[in-house]
Short mmCIF file of C-alpha atoms in Angstrom, two decimals:
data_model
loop_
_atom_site.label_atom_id
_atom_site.label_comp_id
_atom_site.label_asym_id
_atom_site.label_seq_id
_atom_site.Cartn_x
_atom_site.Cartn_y
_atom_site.Cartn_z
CA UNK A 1 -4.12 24.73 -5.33
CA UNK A 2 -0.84 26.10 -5.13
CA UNK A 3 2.46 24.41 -6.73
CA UNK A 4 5.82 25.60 -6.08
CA UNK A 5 8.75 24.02 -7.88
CA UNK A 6 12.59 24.43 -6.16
CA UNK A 7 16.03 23.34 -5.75
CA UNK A 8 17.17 21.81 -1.63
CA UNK A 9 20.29 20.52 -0.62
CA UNK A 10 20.40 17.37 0.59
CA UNK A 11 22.96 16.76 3.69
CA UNK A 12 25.90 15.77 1.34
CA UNK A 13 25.85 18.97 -0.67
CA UNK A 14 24.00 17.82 -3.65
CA UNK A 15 20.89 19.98 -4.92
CA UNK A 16 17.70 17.95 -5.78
CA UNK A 17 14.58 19.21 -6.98
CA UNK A 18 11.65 19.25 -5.01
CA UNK A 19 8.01 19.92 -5.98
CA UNK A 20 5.40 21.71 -3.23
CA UNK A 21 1.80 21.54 -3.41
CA UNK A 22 -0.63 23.14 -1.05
CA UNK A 23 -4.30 21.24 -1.55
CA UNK A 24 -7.54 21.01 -0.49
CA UNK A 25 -8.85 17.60 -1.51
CA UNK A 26 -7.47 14.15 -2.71
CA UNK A 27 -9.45 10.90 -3.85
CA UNK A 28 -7.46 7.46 -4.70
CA UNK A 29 -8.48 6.76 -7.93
CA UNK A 30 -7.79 3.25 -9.67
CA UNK A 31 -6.16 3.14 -13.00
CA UNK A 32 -5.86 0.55 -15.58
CA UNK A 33 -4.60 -0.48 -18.80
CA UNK A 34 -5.93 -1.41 -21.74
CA UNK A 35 -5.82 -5.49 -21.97
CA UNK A 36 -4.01 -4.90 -25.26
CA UNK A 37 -1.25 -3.15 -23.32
CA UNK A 38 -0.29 -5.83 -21.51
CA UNK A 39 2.23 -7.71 -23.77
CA UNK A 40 3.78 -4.45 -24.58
CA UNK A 41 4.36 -2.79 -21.15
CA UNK A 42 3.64 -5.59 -17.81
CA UNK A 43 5.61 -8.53 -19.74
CA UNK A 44 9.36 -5.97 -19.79
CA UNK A 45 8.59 -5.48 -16.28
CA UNK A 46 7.11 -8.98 -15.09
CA UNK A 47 10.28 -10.41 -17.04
CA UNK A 48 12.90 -8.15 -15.53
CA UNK A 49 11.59 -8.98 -11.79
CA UNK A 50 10.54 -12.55 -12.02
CA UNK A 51 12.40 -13.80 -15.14
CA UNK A 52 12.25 -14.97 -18.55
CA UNK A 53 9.06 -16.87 -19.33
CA UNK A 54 6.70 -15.58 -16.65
CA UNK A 55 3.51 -14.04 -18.07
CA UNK A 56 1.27 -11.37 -16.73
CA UNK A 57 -2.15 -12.26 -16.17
CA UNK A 58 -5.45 -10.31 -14.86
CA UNK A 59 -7.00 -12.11 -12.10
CA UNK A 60 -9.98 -11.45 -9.77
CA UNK A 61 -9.66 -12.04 -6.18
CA UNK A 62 -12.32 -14.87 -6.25
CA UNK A 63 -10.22 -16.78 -8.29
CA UNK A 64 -6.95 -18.66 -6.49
CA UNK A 65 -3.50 -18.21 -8.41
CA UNK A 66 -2.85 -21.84 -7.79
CA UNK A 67 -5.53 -22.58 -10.23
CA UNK A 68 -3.43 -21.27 -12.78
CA UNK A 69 0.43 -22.45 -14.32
CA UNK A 70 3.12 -21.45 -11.81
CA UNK A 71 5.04 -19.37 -14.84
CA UNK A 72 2.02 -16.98 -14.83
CA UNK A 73 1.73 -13.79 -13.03
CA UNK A 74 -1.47 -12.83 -11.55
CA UNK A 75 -1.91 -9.03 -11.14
CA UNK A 76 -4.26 -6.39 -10.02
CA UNK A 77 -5.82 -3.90 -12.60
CA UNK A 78 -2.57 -1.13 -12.75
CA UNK A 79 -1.98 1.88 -14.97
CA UNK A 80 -0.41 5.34 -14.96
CA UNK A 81 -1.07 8.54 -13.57
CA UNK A 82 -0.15 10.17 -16.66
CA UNK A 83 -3.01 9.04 -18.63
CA UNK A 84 -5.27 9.88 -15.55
CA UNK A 85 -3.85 13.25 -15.77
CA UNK A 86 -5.24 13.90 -19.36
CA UNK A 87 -9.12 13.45 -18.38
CA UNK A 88 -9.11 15.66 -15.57
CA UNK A 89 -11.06 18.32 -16.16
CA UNK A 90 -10.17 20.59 -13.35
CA UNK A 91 -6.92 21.96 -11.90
CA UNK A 92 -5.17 19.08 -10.09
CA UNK A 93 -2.43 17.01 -9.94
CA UNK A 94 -2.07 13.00 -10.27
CA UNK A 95 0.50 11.33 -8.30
CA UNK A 96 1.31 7.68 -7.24
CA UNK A 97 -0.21 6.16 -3.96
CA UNK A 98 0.95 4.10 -1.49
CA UNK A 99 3.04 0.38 -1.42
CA UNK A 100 1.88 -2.31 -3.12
CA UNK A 101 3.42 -6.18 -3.97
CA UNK A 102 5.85 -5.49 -6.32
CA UNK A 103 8.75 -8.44 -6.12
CA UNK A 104 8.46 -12.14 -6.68
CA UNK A 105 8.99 -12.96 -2.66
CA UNK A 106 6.15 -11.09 -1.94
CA UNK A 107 3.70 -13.55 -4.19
CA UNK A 108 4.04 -15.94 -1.69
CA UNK A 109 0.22 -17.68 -1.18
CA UNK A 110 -2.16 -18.14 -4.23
CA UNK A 111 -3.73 -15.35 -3.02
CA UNK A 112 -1.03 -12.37 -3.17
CA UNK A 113 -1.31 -10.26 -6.80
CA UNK A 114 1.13 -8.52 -8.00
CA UNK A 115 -0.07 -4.50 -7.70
CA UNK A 116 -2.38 -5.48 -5.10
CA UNK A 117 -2.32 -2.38 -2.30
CA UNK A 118 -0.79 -3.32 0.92
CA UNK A 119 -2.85 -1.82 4.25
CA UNK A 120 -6.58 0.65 4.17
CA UNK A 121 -7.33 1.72 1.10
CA UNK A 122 -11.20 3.54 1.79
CA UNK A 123 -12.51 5.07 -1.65
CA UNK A 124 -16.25 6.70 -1.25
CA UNK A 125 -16.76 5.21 2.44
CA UNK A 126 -16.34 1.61 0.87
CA UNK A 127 -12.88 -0.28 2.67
CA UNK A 128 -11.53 -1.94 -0.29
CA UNK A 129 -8.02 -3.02 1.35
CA UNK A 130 -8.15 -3.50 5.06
CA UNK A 131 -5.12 -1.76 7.42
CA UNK A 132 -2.95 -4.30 8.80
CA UNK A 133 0.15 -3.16 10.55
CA UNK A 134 -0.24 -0.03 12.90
CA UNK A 135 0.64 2.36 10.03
CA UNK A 136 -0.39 6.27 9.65
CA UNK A 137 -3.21 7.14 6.89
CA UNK A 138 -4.02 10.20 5.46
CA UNK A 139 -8.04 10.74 5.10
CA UNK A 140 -10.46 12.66 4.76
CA UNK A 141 -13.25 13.98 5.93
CA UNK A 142 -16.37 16.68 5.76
CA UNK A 143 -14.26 18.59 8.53
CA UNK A 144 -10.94 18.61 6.39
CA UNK A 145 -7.89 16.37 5.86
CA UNK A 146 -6.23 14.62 8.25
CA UNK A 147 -3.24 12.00 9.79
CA UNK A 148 -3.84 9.21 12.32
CA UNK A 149 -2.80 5.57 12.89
CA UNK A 150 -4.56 2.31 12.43
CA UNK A 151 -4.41 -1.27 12.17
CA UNK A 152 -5.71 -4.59 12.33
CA UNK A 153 -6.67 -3.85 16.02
CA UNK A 154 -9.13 -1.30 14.85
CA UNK A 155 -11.00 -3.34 12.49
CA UNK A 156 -14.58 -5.40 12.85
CA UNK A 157 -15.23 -7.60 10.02
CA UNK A 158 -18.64 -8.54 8.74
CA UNK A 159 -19.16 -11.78 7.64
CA UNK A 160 -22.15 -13.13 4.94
CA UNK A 161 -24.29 -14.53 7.86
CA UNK A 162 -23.88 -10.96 9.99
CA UNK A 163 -21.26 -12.39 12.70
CA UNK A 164 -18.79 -9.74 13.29
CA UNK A 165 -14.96 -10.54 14.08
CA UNK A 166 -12.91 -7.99 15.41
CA UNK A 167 -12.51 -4.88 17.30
CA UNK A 168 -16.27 -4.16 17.82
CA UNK A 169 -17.27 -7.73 17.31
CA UNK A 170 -20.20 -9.86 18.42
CA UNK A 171 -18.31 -13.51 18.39
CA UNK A 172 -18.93 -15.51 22.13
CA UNK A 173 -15.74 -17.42 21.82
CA UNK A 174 -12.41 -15.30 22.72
CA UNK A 175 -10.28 -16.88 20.70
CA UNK A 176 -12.26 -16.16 17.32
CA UNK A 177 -10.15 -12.94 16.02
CA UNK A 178 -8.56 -11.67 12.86
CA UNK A 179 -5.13 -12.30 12.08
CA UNK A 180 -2.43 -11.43 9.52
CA UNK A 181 0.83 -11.90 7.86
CA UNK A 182 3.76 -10.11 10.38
CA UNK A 183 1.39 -9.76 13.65
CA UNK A 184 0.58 -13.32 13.89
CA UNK A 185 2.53 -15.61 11.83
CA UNK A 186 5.81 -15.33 9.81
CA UNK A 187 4.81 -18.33 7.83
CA UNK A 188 2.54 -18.17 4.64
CA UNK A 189 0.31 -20.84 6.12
CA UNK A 190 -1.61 -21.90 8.88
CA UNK A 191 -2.96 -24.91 10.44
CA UNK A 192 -6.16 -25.13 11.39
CA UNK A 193 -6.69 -26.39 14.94
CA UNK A 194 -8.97 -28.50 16.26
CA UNK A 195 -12.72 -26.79 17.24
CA UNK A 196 -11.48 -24.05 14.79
CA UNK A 197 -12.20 -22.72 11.29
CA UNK A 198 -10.00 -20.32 9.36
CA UNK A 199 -11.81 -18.48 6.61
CA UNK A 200 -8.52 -16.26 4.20
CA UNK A 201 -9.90 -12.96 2.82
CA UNK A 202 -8.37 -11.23 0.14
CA UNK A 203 -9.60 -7.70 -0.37
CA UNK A 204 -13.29 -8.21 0.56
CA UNK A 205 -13.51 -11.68 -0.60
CA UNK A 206 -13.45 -14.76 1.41
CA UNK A 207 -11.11 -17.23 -1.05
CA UNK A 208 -10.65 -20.09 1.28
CA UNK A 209 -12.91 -21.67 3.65
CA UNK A 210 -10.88 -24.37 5.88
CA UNK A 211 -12.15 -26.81 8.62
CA UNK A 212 -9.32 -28.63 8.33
CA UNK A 213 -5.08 -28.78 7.49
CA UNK A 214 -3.53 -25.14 6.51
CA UNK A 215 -5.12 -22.19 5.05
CA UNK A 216 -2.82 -19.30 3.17
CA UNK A 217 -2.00 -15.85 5.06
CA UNK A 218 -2.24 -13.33 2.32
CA UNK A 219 0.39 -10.67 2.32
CA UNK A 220 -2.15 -7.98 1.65
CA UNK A 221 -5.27 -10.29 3.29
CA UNK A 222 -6.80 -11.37 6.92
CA UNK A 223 -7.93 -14.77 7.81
CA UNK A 224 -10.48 -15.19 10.59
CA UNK A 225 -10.52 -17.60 12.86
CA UNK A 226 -13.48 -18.64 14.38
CA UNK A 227 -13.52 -21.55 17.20
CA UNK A 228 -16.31 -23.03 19.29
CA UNK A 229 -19.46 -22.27 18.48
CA UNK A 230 -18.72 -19.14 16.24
CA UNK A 231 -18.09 -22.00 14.18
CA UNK A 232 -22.02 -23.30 13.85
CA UNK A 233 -23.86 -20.57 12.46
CA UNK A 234 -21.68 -20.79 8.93
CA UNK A 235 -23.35 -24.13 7.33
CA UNK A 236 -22.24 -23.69 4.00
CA UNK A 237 -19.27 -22.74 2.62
CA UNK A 238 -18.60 -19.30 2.40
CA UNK A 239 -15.60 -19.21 -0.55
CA UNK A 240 -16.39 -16.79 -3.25
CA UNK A 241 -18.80 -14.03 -0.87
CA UNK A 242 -18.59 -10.76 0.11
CA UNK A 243 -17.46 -9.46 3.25
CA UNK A 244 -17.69 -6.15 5.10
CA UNK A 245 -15.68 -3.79 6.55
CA UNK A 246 -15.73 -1.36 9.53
CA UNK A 247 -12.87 0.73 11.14
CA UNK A 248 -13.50 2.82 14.76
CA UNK A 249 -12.28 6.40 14.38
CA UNK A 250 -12.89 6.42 10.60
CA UNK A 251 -17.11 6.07 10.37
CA UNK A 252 -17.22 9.73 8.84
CA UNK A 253 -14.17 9.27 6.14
CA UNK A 254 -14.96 9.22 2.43
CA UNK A 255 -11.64 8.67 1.50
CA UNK A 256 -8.71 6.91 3.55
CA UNK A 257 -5.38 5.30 2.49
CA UNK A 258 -2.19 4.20 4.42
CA UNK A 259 1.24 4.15 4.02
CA UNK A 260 4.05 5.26 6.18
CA UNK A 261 6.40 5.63 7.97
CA UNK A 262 5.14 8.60 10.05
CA UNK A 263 7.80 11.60 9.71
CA UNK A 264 6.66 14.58 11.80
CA UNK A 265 4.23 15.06 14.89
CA UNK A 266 3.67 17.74 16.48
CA UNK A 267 6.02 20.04 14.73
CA UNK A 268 9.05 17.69 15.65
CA UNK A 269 11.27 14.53 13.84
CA UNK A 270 9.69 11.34 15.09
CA UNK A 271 12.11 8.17 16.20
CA UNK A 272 12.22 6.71 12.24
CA UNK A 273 13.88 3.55 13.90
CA UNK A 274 11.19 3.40 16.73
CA UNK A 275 8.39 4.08 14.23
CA UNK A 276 9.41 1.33 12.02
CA UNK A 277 9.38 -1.19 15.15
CA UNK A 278 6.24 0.32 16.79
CA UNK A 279 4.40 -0.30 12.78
CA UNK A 280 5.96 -3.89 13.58
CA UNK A 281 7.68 -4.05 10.57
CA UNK A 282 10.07 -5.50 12.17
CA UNK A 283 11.06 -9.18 12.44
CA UNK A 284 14.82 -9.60 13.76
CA UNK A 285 18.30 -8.17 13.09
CA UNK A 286 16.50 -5.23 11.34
CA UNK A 287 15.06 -7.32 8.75
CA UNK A 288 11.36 -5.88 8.29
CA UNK A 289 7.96 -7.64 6.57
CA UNK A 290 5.69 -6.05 3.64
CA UNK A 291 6.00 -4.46 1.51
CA UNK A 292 9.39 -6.49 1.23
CA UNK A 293 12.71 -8.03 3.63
CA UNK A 294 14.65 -4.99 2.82
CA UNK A 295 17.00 -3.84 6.31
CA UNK A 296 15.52 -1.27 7.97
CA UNK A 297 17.54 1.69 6.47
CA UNK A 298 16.97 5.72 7.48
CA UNK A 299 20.09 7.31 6.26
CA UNK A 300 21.62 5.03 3.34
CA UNK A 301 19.38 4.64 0.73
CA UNK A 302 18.81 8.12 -1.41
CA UNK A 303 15.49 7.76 -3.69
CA UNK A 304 13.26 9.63 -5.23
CA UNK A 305 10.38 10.69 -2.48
CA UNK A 306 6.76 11.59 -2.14
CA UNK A 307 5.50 12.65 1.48
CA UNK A 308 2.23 14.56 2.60
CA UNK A 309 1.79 16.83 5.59
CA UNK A 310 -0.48 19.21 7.71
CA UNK A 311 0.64 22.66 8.85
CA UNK A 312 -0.53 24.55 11.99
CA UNK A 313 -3.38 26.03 10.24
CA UNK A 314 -4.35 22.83 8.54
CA UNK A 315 -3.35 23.28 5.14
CA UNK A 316 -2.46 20.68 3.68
CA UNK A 317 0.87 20.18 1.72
CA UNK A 318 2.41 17.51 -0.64
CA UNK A 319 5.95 17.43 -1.62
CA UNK A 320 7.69 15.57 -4.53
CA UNK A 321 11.61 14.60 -4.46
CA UNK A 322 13.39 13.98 -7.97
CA UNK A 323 15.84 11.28 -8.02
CA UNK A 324 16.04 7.69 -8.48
CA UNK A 325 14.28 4.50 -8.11
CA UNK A 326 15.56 2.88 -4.70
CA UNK A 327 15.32 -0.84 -6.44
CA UNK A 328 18.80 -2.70 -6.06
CA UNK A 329 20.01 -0.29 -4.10
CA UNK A 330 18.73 -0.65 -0.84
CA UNK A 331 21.31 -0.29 1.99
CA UNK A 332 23.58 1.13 -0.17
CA UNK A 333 25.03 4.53 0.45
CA UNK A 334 24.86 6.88 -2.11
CA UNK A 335 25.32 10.68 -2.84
CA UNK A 336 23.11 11.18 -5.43
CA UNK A 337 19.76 9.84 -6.59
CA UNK A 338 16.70 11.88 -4.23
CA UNK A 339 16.91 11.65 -0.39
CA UNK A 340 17.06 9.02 2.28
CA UNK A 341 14.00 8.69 4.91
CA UNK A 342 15.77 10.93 7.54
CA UNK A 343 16.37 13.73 5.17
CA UNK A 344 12.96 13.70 4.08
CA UNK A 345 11.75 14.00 7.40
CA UNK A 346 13.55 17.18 8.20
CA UNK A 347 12.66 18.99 5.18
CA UNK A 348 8.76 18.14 6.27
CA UNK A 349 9.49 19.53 9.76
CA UNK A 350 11.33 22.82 7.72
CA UNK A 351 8.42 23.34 6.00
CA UNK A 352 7.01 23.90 9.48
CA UNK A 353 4.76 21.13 9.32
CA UNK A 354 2.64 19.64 12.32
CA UNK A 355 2.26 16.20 10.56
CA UNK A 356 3.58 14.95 7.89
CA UNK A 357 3.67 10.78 6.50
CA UNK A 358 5.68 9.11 3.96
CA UNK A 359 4.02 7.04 0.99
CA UNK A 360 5.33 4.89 -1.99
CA UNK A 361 9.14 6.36 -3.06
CA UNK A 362 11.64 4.96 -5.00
CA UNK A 363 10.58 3.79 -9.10
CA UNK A 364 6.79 4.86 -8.14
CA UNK A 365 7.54 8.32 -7.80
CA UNK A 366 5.11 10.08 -10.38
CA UNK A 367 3.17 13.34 -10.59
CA UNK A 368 1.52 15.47 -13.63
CA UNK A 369 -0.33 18.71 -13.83
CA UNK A 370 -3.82 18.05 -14.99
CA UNK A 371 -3.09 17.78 -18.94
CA UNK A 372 -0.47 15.57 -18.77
CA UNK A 373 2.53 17.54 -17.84
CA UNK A 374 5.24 16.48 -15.94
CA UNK A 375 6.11 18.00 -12.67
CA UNK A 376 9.18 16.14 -12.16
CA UNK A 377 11.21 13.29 -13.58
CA UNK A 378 9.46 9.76 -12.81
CA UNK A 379 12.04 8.22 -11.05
CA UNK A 380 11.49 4.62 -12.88
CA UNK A 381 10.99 4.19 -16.89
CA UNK A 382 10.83 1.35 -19.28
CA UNK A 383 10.98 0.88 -22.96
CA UNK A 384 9.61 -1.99 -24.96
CA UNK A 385 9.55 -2.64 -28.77
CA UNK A 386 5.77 -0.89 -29.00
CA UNK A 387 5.91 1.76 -25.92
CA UNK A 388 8.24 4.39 -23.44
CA UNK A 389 6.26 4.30 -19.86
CA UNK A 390 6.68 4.76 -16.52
CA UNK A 391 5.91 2.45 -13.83
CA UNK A 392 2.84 1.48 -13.78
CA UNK A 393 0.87 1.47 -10.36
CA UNK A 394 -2.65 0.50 -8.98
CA UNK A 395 -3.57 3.82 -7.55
CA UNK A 396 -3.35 7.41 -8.13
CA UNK A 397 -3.86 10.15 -5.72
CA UNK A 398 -5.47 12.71 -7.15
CA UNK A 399 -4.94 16.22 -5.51
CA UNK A 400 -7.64 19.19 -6.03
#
């Protein structure tokens, strides 16, 4: 691993420092608090994004938020990649991941958890967040590292009885399929037609089992429909098991996860306004879906900026942006504060990249040095009566 630390300017003159890191491996690696934590460090932030009154609670995926009072907050594990940092015992660095729900009008369905990851998350050859939108992921394999698309189109879903919807599926009727928030429907429900059943997964869970009326579209989940006689061979009803993912083009991965947009490919600046319409992100008048409605915005916005890329001899190569969170400030043009998406983009392709993809920027924006030190300023910090902490985040990347 090598790490090089140094000072860019950014197209309006200002200097911001940027971190480089030349690695071998990565791994996502989930992180978590300690439940005692909770008051002290998810309540600031639940409070400061939802309101006064709203409380954080842990949930599993098998159980429906609308089980629970409407002023509490269900949540995925999260934690920091500070604290990862300390254990590590070899030379690495810890840095955040990729988007996840993070604002109130993203909890939408019973089903959506704030910190849950939004598209393929793959950790040890096990799916544990399906792609949705047709997004670039970084993964690995025995071979070496690499960048390629996916989505929802590339995805066969195993179901408890062995029927398999999707891509390489084995359903008779042509209408059974998998659908999902954006592609498919802009609503947060849908009805259930007649000769139909819609079965909503969240993460690898099936949480609602409908025959009849609406069932929820997940921000972060899939619902399969199954009509005709796909229907029969599911007698019982299925809420609460397992399901199983497979994705073609990624059998020999270990490790997988997807953000976006893509930034580089083949050694040149890709369309950033074409990529975000081809992901179809986009919904009208440049309002785009997950992981929120912000405007689709290239050259405003200046925030602090993580982005990984491949260079001709396939080395791969991380780079860090200091600056600010992008919260509340979307749209907005600034001079200060990191880099907007364009500017990152052409400091990937200066660094004489092939490939390169943006992940999570803005208040995520975290890396340490195995031991806990800093590499650069997290771009988002809190303070509560009984802790000082970053923003806490579902997944770390781990780079080796």
């Amino acid at each position: 691993m090598e790490i090089q630390k140094r000072a860019v300017l950014t197209s309006v003159g200002v200097k911001e420092t940027i971190v480089i890191i030349k690695f071998e491996r990565f791994e996502p690696v989930p992180l978590h608090m300690e439940k005692s934590e909770y008051a002290g460090i998810l309540t600031p932030i639940v409070e400061e994004l939802f309101g006064k009154g709203f409380e954080p609670l842990l949930t599993p995926s098998s159980i429906p938020a609308k089980s629970i009072h409407q002023k509490v907050i269900p949540h995925q594990e999260m934690g920091f990649p500070r604290k990862c940092s300390w254990s590590l015992p070899e030379p690495s660095v810890v840095t955040h991941s990729g988007y996840f729900l993070f604002f109130q009008e993203e909890l939408a369905t019973p089903f959506d958890r704030f910190g849950q990851h939004i598209g393929l998350l793959m950790r040890n050859q096990i799916i544990l967040s399906p792609p949705l939108f047709n997004r670039p992921a970084l993964y690995i394999t025995p071979k070496g590292i690499g960048i390629k698309k996916t989505s929802i189109k590339d995805l066969t879903l195993i179901l408890p009885n062995g029927l398999e919807v999707g891509c390489n599926g084995n359903t008779k009727n042509p209408r059974s399929s998998l659908l999902c928030f954006g592609n498919d429907t802009l609503e947060s429900s849908i009805q259930v037609l007649e000769s139909e059943r819609l079965l909503v997964i969240s993460g690898t869970t099936v949480v609602e089992d409908k025959l009849e009326g609406k069932a929820w579209v997940p921000r972060t989940g899939i619902v399969v429909r199954l009509a005709g006689e796909d229907r029969h061979p599911l007698h019982q009803n299925f809420e609460g098991l397992g399901v199983v993912y497979k994705l073609h083009g990624f059998s020999e991965c270990s490790h997988a996860i997807q953000c976006g947009p893509l930034l580089v490919q083949n050694g040149n600046l890709v369309d950033l306004n074409q990529e975000l319409t081809d992901e179809k992100f986009v919904v009208e008048q440049n309002v785009r879906l997950p992981p929120s409605r912000f405007p689709i915005d290239i050259n405003l916005t200046r925030a602090a900026r993580f982005a990984i890329g491949i260079d001709p001899n396939d080395r791969v190569v991380a780079v860090l942006v200091e600056g600010k969170s992008s919260r509340g400030r979307i749209g907005v043009k600034s001079e200060k504060g990191g880099m907007n998406l364009l500017e990152l983009a052409e400091l990937m392709k200066n660094l004489g990249l092939e490939k390169a993809m943006n992940f999570d920027g803005g208040g995520s924006v975290q890396a340490f040095l195995q031991g806990g030190g800093s590499l650069i300023k997290p771009a988002d910090q809190h303070q509560s009566e009984i802790a000082h902490f970053d923003r806490p985040v579902p997944f770390g990347l781990v780079l080796s």
